[in-house]
Amino acid sequence: MASARVTTDLAEIDLDLVHRWLSEDAFWAIGRSRATVDAAARGSLNFGAIDAAENLVGYARVVTDRATFAWLCDVYVTPAARGSGTGLLLAQSVVAALRPMNLKRVLLSTVDAHGLYAKVGFDAFPTPERLMQLA
């Protein structure tokens, strides 16, 4: 996807489309409300992958305090753009935006994209037994 670009300008990211992707096709966000997508986007760093025809073909969101911690989430690439390098471009753009913040920890959760994230510097969490979640 040589002519694709990534924007962090929320005005260029069609949140109606992102909502449809997440709420209808992303297993982790099925049924998520439009209001929740809006609130999450407003409180996060947003990354939109835009193809040569100016169509939004991917999205990623980072929750961060911009000082110590970030969580990369809601990464979605349209089925037509999968395998084109769009996911890698998004991941590279996220890492490039976060590196200058000198964060202590940047986390993500993935079911099947470990190899992609490894290409941009992510590694398995060394002590997963220390991680917990609020039930």
Tab-separated table of N, CA, C and O in Angstrom:
chain	number	residue	atom	x	y	z
A	1	MET	N	0.857	-1.171	0.000
A	1	MET	CA	0.000	0.000	0.000
A	1	MET	C	0.899	1.229	0.000
A	1	MET	O	0.937	1.990	0.954
A	2	ALA	N	1.614	1.405	-1.074
A	2	ALA	CA	2.616	2.450	-1.169
A	2	ALA	C	2.034	3.855	-1.066
A	2	ALA	O	2.661	4.747	-0.531
A	3	SER	N	0.836	4.062	-1.596
A	3	SER	CA	0.299	5.412	-1.605
A	3	SER	C	-0.642	5.693	-0.435
A	3	SER	O	-1.286	6.729	-0.410
A	4	ALA	N	-0.721	4.780	0.506
A	4	ALA	CA	-1.568	5.016	1.681
A	4	ALA	C	-0.876	6.000	2.617
A	4	ALA	O	0.342	6.159	2.594
A	5	ARG	N	-1.710	6.647	3.419
A	5	ARG	CA	-1.175	7.560	4.417
A	5	ARG	C	-1.957	7.344	5.699
A	5	ARG	O	-3.051	6.785	5.689
A	6	VAL	N	-1.376	7.789	6.798
A	6	VAL	CA	-2.048	7.696	8.088
A	6	VAL	C	-2.256	9.104	8.617
A	6	VAL	O	-1.347	9.918	8.602
A	7	THR	N	-3.472	9.357	9.074
A	7	THR	CA	-3.803	10.642	9.674
A	7	THR	C	-4.126	10.445	11.152
A	7	THR	O	-4.639	9.392	11.532
A	8	THR	N	-3.804	11.440	11.938
A	8	THR	CA	-4.223	11.455	13.342
A	8	THR	C	-5.263	12.549	13.574
A	8	THR	O	-5.648	12.807	14.710
A	9	ASP	N	-5.706	13.149	12.499
A	9	ASP	CA	-6.711	14.206	12.557
A	9	ASP	C	-8.092	13.566	12.591
A	9	ASP	O	-8.549	12.991	11.597
A	10	LEU	N	-8.755	13.651	13.728
A	10	LEU	CA	-10.062	13.019	13.898
A	10	LEU	C	-11.074	13.545	12.883
A	10	LEU	O	-11.995	12.817	12.505
A	11	ALA	N	-10.901	14.752	12.399
A	11	ALA	CA	-11.804	15.312	11.396
A	11	ALA	C	-11.729	14.538	10.072
A	11	ALA	O	-12.672	14.572	9.279
A	12	GLU	N	-10.619	13.849	9.835
A	12	GLU	CA	-10.460	13.048	8.611
A	12	GLU	C	-10.912	11.602	8.786
A	12	GLU	O	-10.894	10.840	7.823
A	13	ILE	N	-11.291	11.224	9.987
A	13	ILE	CA	-11.660	9.833	10.274
A	13	ILE	C	-13.179	9.757	10.403
A	13	ILE	O	-13.765	10.386	11.277
A	14	ASP	N	-13.795	8.991	9.534
A	14	ASP	CA	-15.245	8.840	9.502
A	14	ASP	C	-15.672	7.907	10.639
A	14	ASP	O	-15.585	6.686	10.521
A	15	LEU	N	-16.125	8.503	11.736
A	15	LEU	CA	-16.499	7.690	12.897
A	15	LEU	C	-17.779	6.886	12.676
A	15	LEU	O	-17.978	5.868	13.344
A	16	ASP	N	-18.611	7.295	11.738
A	16	ASP	CA	-19.757	6.447	11.379
A	16	ASP	C	-19.257	5.129	10.813
A	16	ASP	O	-19.748	4.052	11.173
A	17	LEU	N	-18.277	5.210	9.936
A	17	LEU	CA	-17.696	4.017	9.333
A	17	LEU	C	-16.956	3.184	10.383
A	17	LEU	O	-17.112	1.958	10.447
A	18	VAL	N	-16.165	3.838	11.217
A	18	VAL	CA	-15.447	3.133	12.284
A	18	VAL	C	-16.447	2.422	13.202
A	18	VAL	O	-16.243	1.260	13.561
A	19	HIS	N	-17.518	3.095	13.548
A	19	HIS	CA	-18.545	2.468	14.383
A	19	HIS	C	-19.097	1.215	13.714
A	19	HIS	O	-19.240	0.163	14.343
A	20	ARG	N	-19.405	1.306	12.429
A	20	ARG	CA	-19.923	0.138	11.716
A	20	ARG	C	-18.908	-1.008	11.740
A	20	ARG	O	-19.256	-2.153	12.019
A	21	TRP	N	-17.638	-0.695	11.459
A	21	TRP	CA	-16.606	-1.736	11.491
A	21	TRP	C	-16.556	-2.417	12.845
A	21	TRP	O	-16.582	-3.641	12.948
A	22	LEU	N	-16.430	-1.600	13.890
A	22	LEU	CA	-16.246	-2.156	15.229
A	22	LEU	C	-17.494	-2.877	15.715
A	22	LEU	O	-17.407	-3.999	16.218
A	23	SER	N	-18.652	-2.260	15.586
A	23	SER	CA	-19.867	-2.818	16.177
A	23	SER	C	-20.431	-4.002	15.409
A	23	SER	O	-21.166	-4.808	15.975
A	24	GLU	N	-20.047	-4.134	14.121
A	24	GLU	CA	-20.594	-5.220	13.310
A	24	GLU	C	-19.587	-6.286	12.919
A	24	GLU	O	-19.986	-7.405	12.583
A	25	ASP	N	-18.296	-5.968	12.945
A	25	ASP	CA	-17.315	-6.921	12.401
A	25	ASP	C	-16.136	-7.238	13.325
A	25	ASP	O	-15.434	-8.203	13.097
A	26	ALA	N	-15.893	-6.443	14.337
A	26	ALA	CA	-14.748	-6.666	15.231
A	26	ALA	C	-15.224	-7.453	16.449
A	26	ALA	O	-15.985	-6.923	17.260
A	27	PHE	N	-14.773	-8.688	16.598
A	27	PHE	CA	-15.306	-9.574	17.638
A	27	PHE	C	-15.245	-8.962	19.033
A	27	PHE	O	-16.080	-9.229	19.877
A	28	TRP	N	-14.266	-8.115	19.293
A	28	TRP	CA	-14.106	-7.532	20.626
A	28	TRP	C	-15.049	-6.354	20.873
A	28	TRP	O	-15.170	-5.880	22.001
A	29	ALA	N	-15.712	-5.864	19.832
A	29	ALA	CA	-16.535	-4.666	19.986
A	29	ALA	C	-17.941	-4.822	19.404
A	29	ALA	O	-18.642	-3.833	19.240
A	30	ILE	N	-18.352	-6.047	19.110
A	30	ILE	CA	-19.679	-6.273	18.532
A	30	ILE	C	-20.731	-5.614	19.421
A	30	ILE	O	-20.739	-5.795	20.634
A	31	GLY	N	-21.587	-4.820	18.787
A	31	GLY	CA	-22.661	-4.169	19.521
A	31	GLY	C	-22.280	-2.865	20.210
A	31	GLY	O	-23.129	-2.243	20.853
A	32	ARG	N	-21.033	-2.430	20.088
A	32	ARG	CA	-20.612	-1.178	20.734
A	32	ARG	C	-21.462	-0.029	20.166
A	32	ARG	O	-21.659	0.063	18.966
A	33	SER	N	-21.922	0.820	21.036
A	33	SER	CA	-22.784	1.921	20.607
A	33	SER	C	-21.977	3.021	19.911
A	33	SER	O	-20.771	3.173	20.129
A	34	ARG	N	-22.678	3.801	19.121
A	34	ARG	CA	-22.054	4.939	18.440
A	34	ARG	C	-21.569	5.949	19.468
A	34	ARG	O	-20.486	6.527	19.325
A	35	ALA	N	-22.334	6.146	20.526
A	35	ALA	CA	-21.930	7.083	21.580
A	35	ALA	C	-20.633	6.635	22.235
A	35	ALA	O	-19.765	7.460	22.547
A	36	THR	N	-20.471	5.341	22.421
A	36	THR	CA	-19.241	4.817	23.021
A	36	THR	C	-18.062	5.014	22.078
A	36	THR	O	-16.970	5.400	22.511
A	37	VAL	N	-18.268	4.764	20.792
A	37	VAL	CA	-17.196	4.991	19.807
A	37	VAL	C	-16.782	6.454	19.819
A	37	VAL	O	-15.591	6.770	19.820
A	38	ASP	N	-17.744	7.361	19.853
A	38	ASP	CA	-17.440	8.794	19.895
A	38	ASP	C	-16.650	9.159	21.149
A	38	ASP	O	-15.641	9.857	21.073
A	39	ALA	N	-17.139	8.712	22.305
A	39	ALA	CA	-16.471	9.042	23.571
A	39	ALA	C	-15.055	8.481	23.597
A	39	ALA	O	-14.116	9.152	24.038
A	40	ALA	N	-14.897	7.247	23.134
A	40	ALA	CA	-13.572	6.625	23.109
A	40	ALA	C	-12.631	7.391	22.191
A	40	ALA	O	-11.472	7.644	22.538
A	41	ALA	N	-13.112	7.778	21.036
A	41	ALA	CA	-12.275	8.527	20.086
A	41	ALA	C	-11.871	9.883	20.667
A	41	ALA	O	-10.706	10.279	20.556
A	42	ARG	N	-12.805	10.569	21.291
A	42	ARG	CA	-12.499	11.891	21.868
A	42	ARG	C	-11.454	11.793	22.979
A	42	ARG	O	-10.685	12.735	23.190
A	43	GLY	N	-11.397	10.681	23.682
A	43	GLY	CA	-10.451	10.526	24.778
A	43	GLY	C	-9.163	9.824	24.403
A	43	GLY	O	-8.393	9.446	25.286
A	44	SER	N	-8.926	9.637	23.117
A	44	SER	CA	-7.792	8.827	22.666
A	44	SER	C	-7.025	9.506	21.548
A	44	SER	O	-7.494	10.481	20.955
A	45	LEU	N	-5.861	8.945	21.242
A	45	LEU	CA	-5.153	9.272	20.003
A	45	LEU	C	-5.736	8.359	18.935
A	45	LEU	O	-5.865	7.153	19.151
A	46	ASN	N	-6.090	8.905	17.794
A	46	ASN	CA	-6.726	8.143	16.726
A	46	ASN	C	-5.843	8.127	15.497
A	46	ASN	O	-5.214	9.137	15.160
A	47	PHE	N	-5.836	7.003	14.803
A	47	PHE	CA	-5.029	6.813	13.613
A	47	PHE	C	-5.919	6.233	12.532
A	47	PHE	O	-6.536	5.182	12.737
A	48	GLY	N	-6.007	6.917	11.402
A	48	GLY	CA	-6.796	6.418	10.286
A	48	GLY	C	-5.905	6.171	9.089
A	48	GLY	O	-5.119	7.047	8.711
A	49	ALA	N	-6.029	4.992	8.503
A	49	ALA	CA	-5.293	4.676	7.270
A	49	ALA	C	-6.180	5.043	6.093
A	49	ALA	O	-7.327	4.597	6.000
A	50	ILE	N	-5.650	5.858	5.208
A	50	ILE	CA	-6.399	6.379	4.074
A	50	ILE	C	-5.681	5.969	2.792
A	50	ILE	O	-4.476	6.204	2.645
A	51	ASP	N	-6.438	5.341	1.885
A	51	ASP	CA	-5.817	4.846	0.654
A	51	ASP	C	-5.680	5.951	-0.393
A	51	ASP	O	-6.057	7.105	-0.156
A	52	ALA	N	-5.165	5.589	-1.552
A	52	ALA	CA	-4.894	6.568	-2.612
A	52	ALA	C	-6.162	7.258	-3.101
A	52	ALA	O	-6.115	8.402	-3.561
A	53	ALA	N	-7.307	6.589	-2.962
A	53	ALA	CA	-8.582	7.181	-3.383
A	53	ALA	C	-9.231	7.987	-2.258
A	53	ALA	O	-10.384	8.394	-2.372
A	54	GLU	N	-8.482	8.188	-1.158
A	54	GLU	CA	-8.946	8.949	0.010
A	54	GLU	C	-10.054	8.234	0.787
A	54	GLU	O	-10.859	8.881	1.462
A	55	ASN	N	-10.081	6.900	0.696
A	55	ASN	CA	-11.018	6.106	1.478
A	55	ASN	C	-10.358	5.647	2.772
A	55	ASN	O	-9.190	5.220	2.760
A	56	LEU	N	-11.094	5.707	3.855
A	56	LEU	CA	-10.611	5.177	5.125
A	56	LEU	C	-10.619	3.657	5.027
A	56	LEU	O	-11.659	3.058	4.755
A	57	VAL	N	-9.457	3.035	5.226
A	57	VAL	CA	-9.360	1.576	5.095
A	57	VAL	C	-8.838	0.912	6.367
A	57	VAL	O	-8.719	-0.311	6.426
A	58	GLY	N	-8.532	1.696	7.379
A	58	GLY	CA	-8.060	1.133	8.636
A	58	GLY	C	-8.129	2.159	9.742
A	58	GLY	O	-8.187	3.374	9.487
A	59	TYR	N	-8.133	1.645	10.969
A	59	TYR	CA	-8.269	2.508	12.139
A	59	TYR	C	-7.532	1.870	13.306
A	59	TYR	O	-7.480	0.648	13.434
A	60	ALA	N	-6.971	2.706	14.149
A	60	ALA	CA	-6.385	2.261	15.410
A	60	ALA	C	-6.565	3.388	16.419
A	60	ALA	O	-6.613	4.561	16.051
A	61	ARG	N	-6.676	2.977	17.663
A	61	ARG	CA	-6.886	3.951	18.741
A	61	ARG	C	-5.895	3.654	19.852
A	61	ARG	O	-5.609	2.496	20.152
A	62	VAL	N	-5.356	4.714	20.469
A	62	VAL	CA	-4.421	4.568	21.579
A	62	VAL	C	-4.956	5.339	22.772
A	62	VAL	O	-5.203	6.546	22.679
A	63	VAL	N	-5.134	4.643	23.873
A	63	VAL	CA	-5.509	5.264	25.139
A	63	VAL	C	-4.202	5.523	25.878
A	63	VAL	O	-3.414	4.592	26.093
A	64	THR	N	-3.955	6.773	26.261
A	64	THR	CA	-2.682	7.086	26.911
A	64	THR	C	-2.777	8.328	27.797
A	64	THR	O	-3.592	9.214	27.543
A	65	ASP	N	-1.922	8.348	28.806
A	65	ASP	CA	-1.774	9.562	29.619
A	65	ASP	C	-0.660	10.442	29.052
A	65	ASP	O	-0.384	11.508	29.564
A	66	ARG	N	0.004	9.968	28.001
A	66	ARG	CA	1.086	10.681	27.299
A	66	ARG	C	2.319	10.917	28.174
A	66	ARG	O	3.168	11.730	27.852
A	67	ALA	N	2.389	10.191	29.277
A	67	ALA	CA	3.538	10.348	30.177
A	67	ALA	C	4.144	9.015	30.597
A	67	ALA	O	5.365	8.899	30.673
A	68	THR	N	3.303	8.019	30.875
A	68	THR	CA	3.830	6.757	31.400
A	68	THR	C	3.278	5.514	30.722
A	68	THR	O	3.923	4.470	30.725
A	69	PHE	N	2.067	5.586	30.143
A	69	PHE	CA	1.386	4.373	29.719
A	69	PHE	C	0.538	4.603	28.473
A	69	PHE	O	-0.028	5.679	28.282
A	70	ALA	N	0.430	3.553	27.645
A	70	ALA	CA	-0.481	3.571	26.504
A	70	ALA	C	-1.002	2.174	26.251
A	70	ALA	O	-0.326	1.174	26.524
A	71	TRP	N	-2.219	2.125	25.721
A	71	TRP	CA	-2.872	0.869	25.335
A	71	TRP	C	-3.324	1.028	23.887
A	71	TRP	O	-4.146	1.887	23.576
A	72	LEU	N	-2.755	0.219	22.998
A	72	LEU	CA	-3.151	0.211	21.599
A	72	LEU	C	-4.361	-0.712	21.459
A	72	LEU	O	-4.309	-1.873	21.876
A	73	CYS	N	-5.447	-0.188	20.901
A	73	CYS	CA	-6.664	-0.986	20.821
A	73	CYS	C	-7.471	-0.617	19.581
A	73	CYS	O	-7.121	0.312	18.848
A	74	ASP	N	-8.543	-1.344	19.382
A	74	ASP	CA	-9.481	-1.102	18.282
A	74	ASP	C	-8.787	-1.008	16.924
A	74	ASP	O	-9.186	-0.213	16.062
A	75	VAL	N	-7.779	-1.837	16.714
A	75	VAL	CA	-7.105	-1.855	15.414
A	75	VAL	C	-7.980	-2.652	14.450
A	75	VAL	O	-8.320	-3.808	14.707
A	76	TYR	N	-8.343	-2.013	13.353
A	76	TYR	CA	-9.212	-2.651	12.371
A	76	TYR	C	-8.748	-2.258	10.976
A	76	TYR	O	-8.481	-1.081	10.711
A	77	VAL	N	-8.658	-3.240	10.101
A	77	VAL	CA	-8.339	-3.019	8.691
A	77	VAL	C	-9.455	-3.666	7.877
A	77	VAL	O	-9.852	-4.798	8.166
A	78	THR	N	-9.963	-2.958	6.882
A	78	THR	CA	-11.042	-3.500	6.073
A	78	THR	C	-10.594	-4.800	5.408
A	78	THR	O	-9.415	-4.958	5.072
A	79	PRO	N	-11.534	-5.723	5.209
A	79	PRO	CA	-11.160	-6.985	4.553
A	79	PRO	C	-10.447	-6.778	3.217
A	79	PRO	O	-9.478	-7.484	2.918
A	80	ALA	N	-10.878	-5.803	2.423
A	80	ALA	CA	-10.254	-5.565	1.119
A	80	ALA	C	-8.812	-5.067	1.244
A	80	ALA	O	-8.006	-5.278	0.337
A	81	ALA	N	-8.476	-4.424	2.350
A	81	ALA	CA	-7.123	-3.872	2.526
A	81	ALA	C	-6.206	-4.807	3.302
A	81	ALA	O	-5.004	-4.543	3.410
A	82	ARG	N	-6.747	-5.882	3.856
A	82	ARG	CA	-5.899	-6.822	4.609
A	82	ARG	C	-4.888	-7.459	3.676
A	82	ARG	O	-5.177	-7.788	2.536
A	83	GLY	N	-3.681	-7.627	4.173
A	83	GLY	CA	-2.611	-8.204	3.369
A	83	GLY	C	-1.896	-7.196	2.482
A	83	GLY	O	-0.956	-7.546	1.781
A	84	SER	N	-2.303	-5.939	2.552
A	84	SER	CA	-1.714	-4.903	1.699
A	84	SER	C	-0.641	-4.081	2.406
A	84	SER	O	-0.059	-3.195	1.811
A	85	GLY	N	-0.439	-4.349	3.692
A	85	GLY	CA	0.510	-3.556	4.462
A	85	GLY	C	-0.147	-2.465	5.287
A	85	GLY	O	0.532	-1.725	6.001
A	86	THR	N	-1.462	-2.364	5.217
A	86	THR	CA	-2.174	-1.326	5.957
A	86	THR	C	-2.013	-1.489	7.462
A	86	THR	O	-1.775	-0.518	8.180
A	87	GLY	N	-2.141	-2.710	7.958
A	87	GLY	CA	-1.974	-2.953	9.387
A	87	GLY	C	-0.576	-2.588	9.856
A	87	GLY	O	-0.405	-1.967	10.916
A	88	LEU	N	0.425	-2.949	9.072
A	88	LEU	CA	1.808	-2.609	9.412
A	88	LEU	C	2.000	-1.095	9.387
A	88	LEU	O	2.630	-0.533	10.290
A	89	LEU	N	1.438	-0.426	8.390
A	89	LEU	CA	1.540	1.030	8.316
A	89	LEU	C	0.907	1.677	9.546
A	89	LEU	O	1.482	2.601	10.128
A	90	LEU	N	-0.258	1.202	9.967
A	90	LEU	CA	-0.894	1.729	11.174
A	90	LEU	C	-0.005	1.502	12.391
A	90	LEU	O	0.219	2.415	13.187
A	91	ALA	N	0.509	0.274	12.544
A	91	ALA	CA	1.348	-0.044	13.703
A	91	ALA	C	2.616	0.810	13.721
A	91	ALA	O	3.020	1.315	14.768
A	92	GLN	N	3.234	0.981	12.571
A	92	GLN	CA	4.433	1.824	12.487
A	92	GLN	C	4.112	3.267	12.867
A	92	GLN	O	4.887	3.925	13.572
A	93	SER	N	2.975	3.750	12.418
A	93	SER	CA	2.574	5.122	12.714
A	93	SER	C	2.295	5.313	14.194
A	93	SER	O	2.660	6.341	14.780
A	94	VAL	N	1.664	4.330	14.812
A	94	VAL	CA	1.406	4.385	16.253
A	94	VAL	C	2.723	4.437	17.016
A	94	VAL	O	2.926	5.287	17.890
A	95	VAL	N	3.624	3.532	16.694
A	95	VAL	CA	4.910	3.483	17.394
A	95	VAL	C	5.674	4.789	17.189
A	95	VAL	O	6.243	5.335	18.139
A	96	ALA	N	5.668	5.313	15.982
A	96	ALA	CA	6.365	6.583	15.712
A	96	ALA	C	5.778	7.731	16.530
A	96	ALA	O	6.516	8.610	16.982
A	97	ALA	N	4.476	7.720	16.733
A	97	ALA	CA	3.841	8.781	17.525
A	97	ALA	C	4.116	8.617	19.014
A	97	ALA	O	4.229	9.608	19.743
A	98	LEU	N	4.239	7.371	19.470
A	98	LEU	CA	4.419	7.129	20.901
A	98	LEU	C	5.869	7.206	21.363
A	98	LEU	O	6.133	7.585	22.501
A	99	ARG	N	6.823	6.853	20.525
A	99	ARG	CA	8.238	6.832	20.931
A	99	ARG	C	8.695	8.136	21.587
A	99	ARG	O	9.347	8.110	22.620
A	100	PRO	N	8.379	9.297	21.016
A	100	PRO	CA	8.855	10.548	21.632
A	100	PRO	C	8.288	10.803	23.027
A	100	PRO	O	8.832	11.623	23.766
A	101	MET	N	7.233	10.101	23.393
A	101	MET	CA	6.638	10.289	24.716
A	101	MET	C	7.427	9.565	25.809
A	101	MET	O	7.205	9.797	26.993
A	102	ASN	N	8.343	8.676	25.409
A	102	ASN	CA	9.163	7.917	26.362
A	102	ASN	C	8.312	7.228	27.435
A	102	ASN	O	8.618	7.304	28.630
A	103	LEU	N	7.269	6.558	26.987
A	103	LEU	CA	6.366	5.873	27.908
A	103	LEU	C	7.043	4.667	28.539
A	103	LEU	O	7.839	3.991	27.900
A	104	LYS	N	6.727	4.399	29.789
A	104	LYS	CA	7.275	3.228	30.475
A	104	LYS	C	6.711	1.938	29.893
A	104	LYS	O	7.390	0.932	29.769
A	105	ARG	N	5.419	1.957	29.534
A	105	ARG	CA	4.786	0.727	29.058
A	105	ARG	C	3.738	1.035	28.001
A	105	ARG	O	2.916	1.925	28.171
A	106	VAL	N	3.796	0.273	26.904
A	106	VAL	CA	2.782	0.316	25.855
A	106	VAL	C	2.309	-1.117	25.666
A	106	VAL	O	3.108	-2.008	25.361
A	107	LEU	N	1.025	-1.335	25.858
A	107	LEU	CA	0.449	-2.680	25.776
A	107	LEU	C	-0.562	-2.778	24.648
A	107	LEU	O	-1.099	-1.781	24.186
A	108	LEU	N	-0.825	-3.995	24.246
A	108	LEU	CA	-1.907	-4.305	23.338
A	108	LEU	C	-2.304	-5.750	23.575
A	108	LEU	O	-1.582	-6.507	24.226
A	109	SER	N	-3.444	-6.113	23.050
A	109	SER	CA	-3.914	-7.491	23.096
A	109	SER	C	-4.242	-7.902	21.669
A	109	SER	O	-4.893	-7.148	20.944
A	110	THR	N	-3.777	-9.069	21.261
A	110	THR	CA	-4.054	-9.551	19.912
A	110	THR	C	-4.287	-11.056	19.930
A	110	THR	O	-3.659	-11.775	20.716
A	111	VAL	N	-5.170	-11.492	19.082
A	111	VAL	CA	-5.445	-12.923	18.957
A	111	VAL	C	-4.513	-13.551	17.926
A	111	VAL	O	-4.002	-14.647	18.137
A	112	ASP	N	-4.267	-12.832	16.822
A	112	ASP	CA	-3.570	-13.472	15.711
A	112	ASP	C	-2.540	-12.607	14.975
A	112	ASP	O	-2.024	-13.013	13.951
A	113	ALA	N	-2.235	-11.427	15.482
A	113	ALA	CA	-1.323	-10.534	14.755
A	113	ALA	C	0.007	-10.343	15.469
A	113	ALA	O	0.664	-9.316	15.304
A	114	HIS	N	0.435	-11.334	16.217
A	114	HIS	CA	1.697	-11.227	16.958
A	114	HIS	C	2.872	-10.901	16.039
A	114	HIS	O	3.717	-10.070	16.373
A	115	GLY	N	2.942	-11.538	14.887
A	115	GLY	CA	4.047	-11.314	13.953
A	115	GLY	C	4.083	-9.892	13.427
A	115	GLY	O	5.156	-9.302	13.299
A	116	LEU	N	2.923	-9.340	13.136
A	116	LEU	CA	2.855	-7.960	12.655
A	116	LEU	C	3.382	-7.006	13.718
A	116	LEU	O	4.223	-6.156	13.436
A	117	TYR	N	2.912	-7.158	14.952
A	117	TYR	CA	3.342	-6.245	16.011
A	117	TYR	C	4.805	-6.449	16.385
A	117	TYR	O	5.476	-5.494	16.774
A	118	ALA	N	5.311	-7.648	16.236
A	118	ALA	CA	6.732	-7.899	16.494
A	118	ALA	C	7.607	-7.083	15.531
A	118	ALA	O	8.689	-6.625	15.904
A	119	LYS	N	7.118	-6.874	14.314
A	119	LYS	CA	7.879	-6.103	13.320
A	119	LYS	C	8.105	-4.654	13.743
A	119	LYS	O	9.035	-4.011	13.254
A	120	VAL	N	7.265	-4.142	14.644
A	120	VAL	CA	7.424	-2.749	15.068
A	120	VAL	C	7.910	-2.636	16.513
A	120	VAL	O	7.888	-1.558	17.095
A	121	GLY	N	8.332	-3.775	17.094
A	121	GLY	CA	8.977	-3.723	18.398
A	121	GLY	C	8.228	-4.317	19.566
A	121	GLY	O	8.757	-4.364	20.672
A	122	PHE	N	6.992	-4.790	19.357
A	122	PHE	CA	6.262	-5.412	20.462
A	122	PHE	C	6.788	-6.819	20.712
A	122	PHE	O	7.265	-7.485	19.803
A	123	ASP	N	6.696	-7.247	21.948
A	123	ASP	CA	7.130	-8.573	22.359
A	123	ASP	C	6.102	-9.099	23.354
A	123	ASP	O	5.317	-8.327	23.918
A	124	ALA	N	6.129	-10.395	23.580
A	124	ALA	CA	5.216	-10.983	24.566
A	124	ALA	C	5.508	-10.382	25.941
A	124	ALA	O	6.663	-10.105	26.288
A	125	PHE	N	4.452	-10.153	26.712
A	125	PHE	CA	4.621	-9.605	28.053
A	125	PHE	C	5.384	-10.632	28.888
A	125	PHE	O	4.990	-11.792	28.952
A	126	PRO	N	6.489	-10.229	29.540
A	126	PRO	CA	7.353	-11.205	30.205
A	126	PRO	C	6.724	-11.867	31.440
A	126	PRO	O	7.122	-12.968	31.811
A	127	THR	N	5.788	-11.192	32.064
A	127	THR	CA	5.173	-11.748	33.273
A	127	THR	C	3.651	-11.605	33.204
A	127	THR	O	3.054	-10.830	33.959
A	128	PRO	N	3.011	-12.357	32.314
A	128	PRO	CA	1.562	-12.206	32.166
A	128	PRO	C	0.791	-12.542	33.437
A	128	PRO	O	-0.305	-12.035	33.640
A	129	GLU	N	1.391	-13.326	34.297
A	129	GLU	CA	0.718	-13.668	35.550
A	129	GLU	C	0.537	-12.451	36.459
A	129	GLU	O	-0.254	-12.472	37.404
A	130	ARG	N	1.224	-11.363	36.176
A	130	ARG	CA	1.069	-10.137	36.969
A	130	ARG	C	-0.092	-9.276	36.478
A	130	ARG	O	-0.534	-8.381	37.199
A	131	LEU	N	-0.548	-9.514	35.273
A	131	LEU	CA	-1.629	-8.713	34.719
A	131	LEU	C	-2.969	-9.205	35.273
A	131	LEU	O	-3.188	-10.406	35.407
A	132	MET	N	-3.829	-8.279	35.553
A	132	MET	CA	-5.173	-8.616	36.014
A	132	MET	C	-6.153	-7.691	35.319
A	132	MET	O	-5.773	-6.662	34.769
A	133	GLN	N	-7.401	-8.061	35.362
A	133	GLN	CA	-8.453	-7.210	34.814
A	133	GLN	C	-9.601	-7.142	35.807
A	133	GLN	O	-9.798	-8.061	36.609
A	134	LEU	N	-10.313	-6.061	35.780
A	134	LEU	CA	-11.472	-5.897	36.644
A	134	LEU	C	-12.617	-6.682	36.051
A	134	LEU	O	-13.000	-6.460	34.907
A	135	ALA	N	-13.140	-7.614	36.815
A	135	ALA	CA	-14.218	-8.488	36.320
A	135	ALA	C	-15.569	-7.841	36.501
A	135	ALA	O	-15.774	-6.960	37.277
